[in-house]
């Protein structure tokens, strides 16, 4: 049934894409990765920003973007892909979630082909471990996603958060953010998805309040699913 | 000549009684597809129908229970099938009946010897021959000829007038020979039902007639029609019915039981003859055994009227007989029959119904044809046993020996679809396409070829491609030796750079170095054949210093795969007019390590490996022949837009095809 719904809505899939924005206001340190750059550059007032850009704010900084009267404020310690500033329908979200499932499916290998010939000694492993040190980009990205939701782009916020969990796996253990975005799924009536997400969060280290909250939420969703 | 035939009584029958036309000599009928359908019984089977594959030899021996029991060899026969033709010959020394009548008056001769005058009437059927032709699977038509002989010997007394009047005994001998011919057809409506239609006494060719005075002793040869029906309402259960328009009929049932590969059975039938009483004059019960090489039956014919008593001359004189072996004077009898079936030709067990070439041959796609069939055929099992079939094919110009496909099993008389697979040898290198042919074979196990079929097939050149991006991997894999040498040479030339790179980044930098070296002398050239169906091997792309997106993607992928870097082709299908393909490779970096190569998280794509662990994959636009960073940027933007933002991976407009 779920597949059938997906197939139906596939025909009506349409996104309202973000337009080209202009920096209207800016305070503190705001950086941009423009058009596939690998190096952050400082963002300046009145700069035109394409949809391929990523914007990042430091603490005590913000930027206000404007596209033909539509504004979006990126608060402090946040990052966002401009292409994520878009209005999606629930159907669009369902499609995007379905694609996430496809992407998340483990690949099947045809045979046991030998892997790279690189040799990883003990020193190499140490070096690699050092390189795994976390930066703040994941949290900044989640903050950006929250602001999408706060600006009414809940569907885009949800799918952005899911992508962030994958690209910045350390963010997946941040229970506050997890609960926030799981609640968004619940509010959108995506009970099965919300149930899965809350169940996953339950396996993380939680404080008592969080435990009670999640148990209540799971019970609430179970009833909703039963009454469906 | 004076005949003294006044009040004779029947004293003795030397009867070799056999059934009338409504009884088979083998004591059984109705086994439609078995061999026991009255083999060489022209009486019951005038159309000479047979489903024998090659030779059959038949023999009937039996005993008749009159006042004294006599036993005889009734007939021996041989049949031979040649394709759709079937011939049979029969010698029937036992198909005869003799009536001996003696006068009730005693004559005392001059020497005081007393004699009774005697008359003998001997009827014989000596030879038979048959021919039939299978017009189709359903229809068979044929004819039979039988040779008859009638001998009449009558003693008489003639008066001699001299000094005294003498009565001198004499013997009058009369005989006749003639051929009887009949035609018939058999119609097999389906596996369970058949209908037959035959003439009875259609034509008589007389070689010699009886004297006019003896004509009424001749066999009655009234013309009639014989209609038969054989029906299997249940498996191994048969109902059969024969009707002659001269008001004779026979109805019977038979039941077969499987005994391993053989069968045993019983049958029971009753027959009616207008000249005999009661209405059902007799019954025939028989048991039989059927095997692949021989059949045996034992039949008991029981007349329901009392046949031990003598018959009357008046009856004989006024009614005569219409049939030598079953008439109002016949006795109970026991018949033993055996058939020997000899198959000197190899029996075809399976057969092609039709065959379809599913795809032309693209030699580059070598082992593809191990998994996807080049042809499929509908094949029928012609036997009543489960058959195992080995399909095989030889493609002229590609294979020297037959390439065998997996063995199939086919249930009795069932039809199934069989696939043919092949192998393209590694050394196949013809550049130009050629129209060739393929010989397809069906072999039932342990036998020679049962059937074969030849079909035309197009063999494309070694660079031909069927347009399916999945199949580009065959071009990638084929030239791997060249790619190994080429990649190693590039890496060796950049050893100093690679030595400074930490292990986690090794694959990424190898891919980057190889791309930069690879594109140095290349230019993008659209397909030289103005078609997307021509793909260069990596060595050709390097040698020709260029290619289109297919060629460049194949080449780059091959170079990376040759040094153990996993790659995938990305097939962009959103524009039906312009298809595009590029490459992504696995950097083996974890998501946490991605920032070592870029701060921009839209430039890479996470894919889970077979253990479910995310790895960083880098999309590369192989037609961007400036440098790696540009190709990466273009590749990642294209992938982000078409595959992610437009949900191309979900709606099928973008497909990632792993090489291994």
Coordinates of N, CA, C and O in Angstrom, one line a residue, chain B residues 282-355:
Chain B
X282 N -20.9 -64.1 -26.1 CA -19.8 -64.5 -25.4 C -19.1 -63.4 -24.7 O -19.4 -62.2 -24.9
X283 N -18.2 -63.7 -23.8 CA -17.4 -62.7 -23.1 C -15.9 -63.1 -23.2 O -15.6 -64.2 -23.4
X284 N -15.1 -62.0 -23.1 CA -13.7 -62.2 -23.2 C -13.1 -61.5 -22.0 O -13.2 -60.3 -21.8
X285 N -12.4 -62.3 -21.2 CA -11.7 -61.7 -20.1 C -10.2 -62.0 -20.3 O -9.8 -63.1 -20.7
X286 N -9.4 -61.0 -20.0 CA -7.9 -61.2 -20.2 C -7.1 -60.5 -19.2 O -7.5 -59.5 -18.6
X287 N -5.9 -61.0 -19.0 CA -4.9 -60.3 -18.2 C -3.7 -60.1 -19.1 O -3.5 -60.8 -20.0
X288 N -3.0 -59.0 -18.8 CA -1.9 -58.7 -19.7 C -0.8 -58.0 -18.9 O -1.0 -57.4 -17.9
X289 N 0.3 -58.0 -19.6 CA 1.5 -57.4 -19.0 C 2.2 -56.6 -20.2 O 2.4 -57.1 -21.3
X290 N 2.5 -55.3 -19.9 CA 3.1 -54.5 -21.0 C 4.4 -54.0 -20.5 O 4.5 -53.4 -19.5
X291 N 5.5 -54.2 -21.3 CA 6.8 -53.6 -21.0 C 7.3 -52.9 -22.2 O 6.7 -52.9 -23.3
X292 N 8.5 -52.4 -22.0 CA 9.1 -51.6 -23.1 C 9.4 -52.5 -24.3 O 9.2 -52.1 -25.5
X293 N 9.8 -53.7 -24.0 CA 10.3 -54.6 -25.1 C 9.4 -55.7 -25.5 O 9.5 -56.3 -26.6
X294 N 8.4 -56.1 -24.6 CA 7.5 -57.1 -25.0 C 6.2 -57.0 -24.2 O 6.1 -56.3 -23.1
X295 N 5.1 -57.6 -24.8 CA 3.8 -57.6 -24.1 C 3.3 -59.0 -24.1 O 3.6 -59.8 -25.1
X296 N 2.6 -59.3 -23.1 CA 2.0 -60.7 -23.0 C 0.5 -60.6 -22.7 O 0.2 -59.7 -21.8
X297 N -0.3 -61.4 -23.3 CA -1.7 -61.4 -22.8 C -2.2 -62.9 -22.8 O -1.8 -63.7 -23.6
X298 N -3.1 -63.1 -21.9 CA -3.8 -64.4 -21.8 C -5.3 -64.1 -21.8 O -5.7 -63.4 -20.9
X299 N -6.0 -64.6 -22.8 CA -7.4 -64.3 -22.9 C -8.2 -65.5 -22.9 O -7.9 -66.5 -23.5
X300 N -9.3 -65.4 -22.2 CA -10.3 -66.5 -22.1 C -11.6 -66.1 -22.8 O -12.2 -65.1 -22.4
X301 N -11.9 -66.9 -23.9 CA -13.2 -66.6 -24.6 C -14.2 -67.6 -24.2 O -14.1 -68.8 -24.4
X302 N -15.3 -67.1 -23.6 CA -16.3 -68.0 -23.1 C -17.6 -67.6 -23.8 O -18.1 -66.5 -23.8
X303 N -18.2 -68.7 -24.5 CA -19.5 -68.5 -25.2 C -20.6 -68.8 -24.2 O -20.4 -69.8 -23.3
X304 N -21.6 -68.0 -24.2 CA -22.6 -68.2 -23.2 C -23.7 -69.2 -23.5 O -24.5 -69.6 -22.7
X305 N -23.6 -69.7 -24.7 CA -24.5 -70.9 -25.1 C -23.7 -72.1 -25.0 O -22.5 -72.1 -24.9
X306 N -24.4 -73.3 -24.9 CA -23.7 -74.5 -24.8 C -23.1 -74.9 -26.2 O -23.7 -75.2 -27.1
X307 N -21.7 -74.9 -26.2 CA -21.1 -75.2 -27.4 C -20.5 -76.6 -27.5 O -19.7 -77.0 -28.4
X308 N -20.7 -77.4 -26.5 CA -20.1 -78.7 -26.5 C -21.0 -79.7 -27.4 O -20.5 -80.7 -27.8
X309 N -22.2 -79.3 -27.6 CA -23.1 -80.2 -28.4 C -22.8 -80.0 -29.9 O -22.2 -79.0 -30.3
X310 N -23.2 -80.9 -30.6 CA -23.0 -80.9 -32.1 C -23.9 -79.9 -32.7 O -25.0 -79.7 -32.2
X311 N -23.5 -79.3 -33.8 CA -24.4 -78.5 -34.6 C -25.0 -79.2 -35.7 O -24.7 -80.4 -35.9
X312 N -25.9 -78.6 -36.3 CA -26.7 -79.3 -37.4 C -26.2 -78.9 -38.8 O -25.8 -77.7 -39.0
X313 N -26.3 -79.8 -39.7 CA -25.9 -79.5 -41.1 C -26.9 -78.5 -41.6 O -26.5 -77.6 -42.4
X314 N -28.2 -78.6 -41.2 CA -29.2 -77.7 -41.7 C -28.8 -76.3 -41.4 O -28.9 -75.4 -42.3
X315 N -28.4 -76.1 -40.2 CA -28.0 -74.7 -39.8 C -26.8 -74.3 -40.7 O -26.8 -73.2 -41.2
X316 N -25.8 -75.2 -40.9 CA -24.7 -74.8 -41.7 C -25.1 -74.6 -43.1 O -24.6 -73.6 -43.7
X317 N -25.9 -75.5 -43.6 CA -26.3 -75.4 -45.0 C -27.1 -74.1 -45.3 O -26.9 -73.4 -46.3
X318 N -28.0 -73.8 -44.3 CA -28.9 -72.6 -44.6 C -28.3 -71.3 -44.3 O -28.5 -70.3 -44.9
X319 N -27.4 -71.2 -43.2 CA -26.9 -69.9 -42.8 C -25.4 -69.7 -43.2 O -25.0 -68.6 -43.4
X320 N -24.7 -70.8 -43.3 CA -23.3 -70.7 -43.6 C -22.6 -70.0 -42.5 O -23.1 -69.8 -41.4
X321 N -21.4 -69.5 -42.8 CA -20.6 -68.7 -41.8 C -20.1 -67.5 -42.4 O -19.8 -67.4 -43.6
X322 N -20.1 -66.4 -41.6 CA -19.5 -65.1 -42.1 C -18.1 -65.0 -41.7 O -17.4 -64.1 -42.2
X323 N -17.7 -65.7 -40.7 CA -16.4 -65.5 -40.1 C -15.8 -66.9 -39.8 O -16.5 -67.8 -39.3
X324 N -14.5 -67.0 -40.0 CA -13.9 -68.3 -39.8 C -13.7 -68.6 -38.4 O -13.9 -69.8 -37.9
X325 N -13.4 -67.6 -37.6 CA -13.0 -67.9 -36.2 C -14.0 -67.6 -35.1 O -13.8 -67.9 -34.0
X326 N -15.0 -67.0 -35.5 CA -16.1 -66.7 -34.5 C -17.4 -66.8 -35.2 O -17.8 -65.9 -35.9
X327 N -18.1 -67.9 -35.0 CA -19.4 -68.2 -35.6 C -20.2 -69.0 -34.7 O -19.8 -69.3 -33.5
X328 N -21.3 -69.4 -35.1 CA -22.2 -70.1 -34.3 C -21.8 -71.5 -33.9 O -22.3 -72.2 -33.1
X329 N -20.7 -71.9 -34.6 CA -20.1 -73.3 -34.3 C -18.8 -73.2 -33.5 O -18.2 -74.2 -33.3
X330 N -18.4 -72.0 -33.0 CA -17.2 -71.9 -32.3 C -17.3 -72.4 -30.9 O -18.3 -72.4 -30.3
X331 N -16.1 -72.7 -30.3 CA -16.0 -73.2 -29.0 C -15.2 -72.3 -28.1 O -14.5 -71.4 -28.6
X332 N -15.4 -72.5 -26.8 CA -14.6 -71.7 -25.8 C -13.1 -71.9 -26.1 O -12.7 -73.0 -26.6
X333 N -12.3 -70.9 -25.8 CA -10.9 -71.0 -26.1 C -10.1 -70.1 -25.2 O -10.5 -69.1 -24.6
X334 N -8.8 -70.5 -25.1 CA -7.8 -69.8 -24.3 C -6.7 -69.4 -25.3 O -6.2 -70.2 -26.0
X335 N -6.4 -68.1 -25.3 CA -5.4 -67.6 -26.2 C -4.3 -66.9 -25.5 O -4.5 -66.1 -24.6
X336 N -3.1 -67.3 -25.9 CA -1.9 -66.7 -25.4 C -1.3 -65.9 -26.5 O -1.1 -66.4 -27.6
X337 N -1.0 -64.6 -26.3 CA -0.3 -63.8 -27.3 C 0.9 -63.1 -26.7 O 0.9 -62.7 -25.6
X338 N 1.8 -62.9 -27.6 CA 3.0 -62.2 -27.1 C 3.5 -61.3 -28.3 O 3.5 -61.7 -29.4
X339 N 3.9 -60.1 -27.9 CA 4.5 -59.2 -28.9 C 6.0 -58.9 -28.5 O 6.2 -58.6 -27.3
X340 N 6.9 -58.9 -29.4 CA 8.2 -58.5 -29.1 C 8.5 -57.2 -29.9 O 8.3 -57.1 -31.1
X341 N 8.9 -56.2 -29.2 CA 9.1 -54.9 -29.8 C 10.6 -54.6 -29.9 O 11.3 -54.7 -28.8
X342 N 11.0 -54.4 -31.0 CA 12.5 -54.2 -31.2 C 12.7 -52.8 -31.8 O 12.1 -52.5 -32.8
X343 N 13.5 -52.0 -31.1 CA 13.7 -50.7 -31.5 C 15.1 -50.5 -31.9 O 16.0 -50.3 -31.1
X344 N 15.4 -50.6 -33.2 CA 16.8 -50.5 -33.7 C 17.1 -49.0 -33.9 O 18.3 -48.7 -34.0
X345 N 16.1 -48.2 -34.1 CA 16.4 -46.8 -34.3 C 16.2 -46.1 -32.9 O 15.5 -46.5 -32.1
X346 N 16.9 -45.0 -32.8 CA 16.9 -44.3 -31.5 C 15.6 -43.5 -31.5 O 15.2 -42.8 -32.4
X347 N 14.9 -43.8 -30.4 CA 13.6 -43.1 -30.3 C 13.7 -41.7 -29.9 O 14.5 -41.3 -29.0
X348 N 13.0 -40.8 -30.6 CA 13.0 -39.4 -30.2 C 12.2 -39.2 -29.0 O 11.0 -39.5 -29.0
X349 N 12.8 -38.7 -28.0 CA 12.1 -38.5 -26.7 C 11.6 -37.1 -26.5 O 10.6 -36.9 -25.9
X350 N 12.4 -36.2 -27.0 CA 12.0 -34.8 -26.8 C 12.1 -34.1 -28.2 O 12.9 -34.5 -29.1
X351 N 11.3 -33.0 -28.3 CA 11.3 -32.4 -29.6 C 11.1 -30.9 -29.5 O 10.4 -30.4 -28.6
X352 N 11.7 -30.1 -30.4 CA 11.4 -28.7 -30.4 C 10.0 -28.4 -30.9 O 9.6 -29.0 -31.9
X353 N 9.3 -27.5 -30.3 CA 8.1 -27.0 -30.9 C 8.3 -25.7 -31.6 O 8.0 -25.5 -32.7
X354 N 9.0 -24.8 -30.9 CA 9.5 -23.6 -31.6 C 10.7 -23.1 -30.8 O 11.0 -23.5 -29.7
X355 N 11.4 -22.2 -31.4 CA 12.6 -21.6 -30.8 C 12.7 -20.1 -31.1 O 12.5 -19.8 -32.3

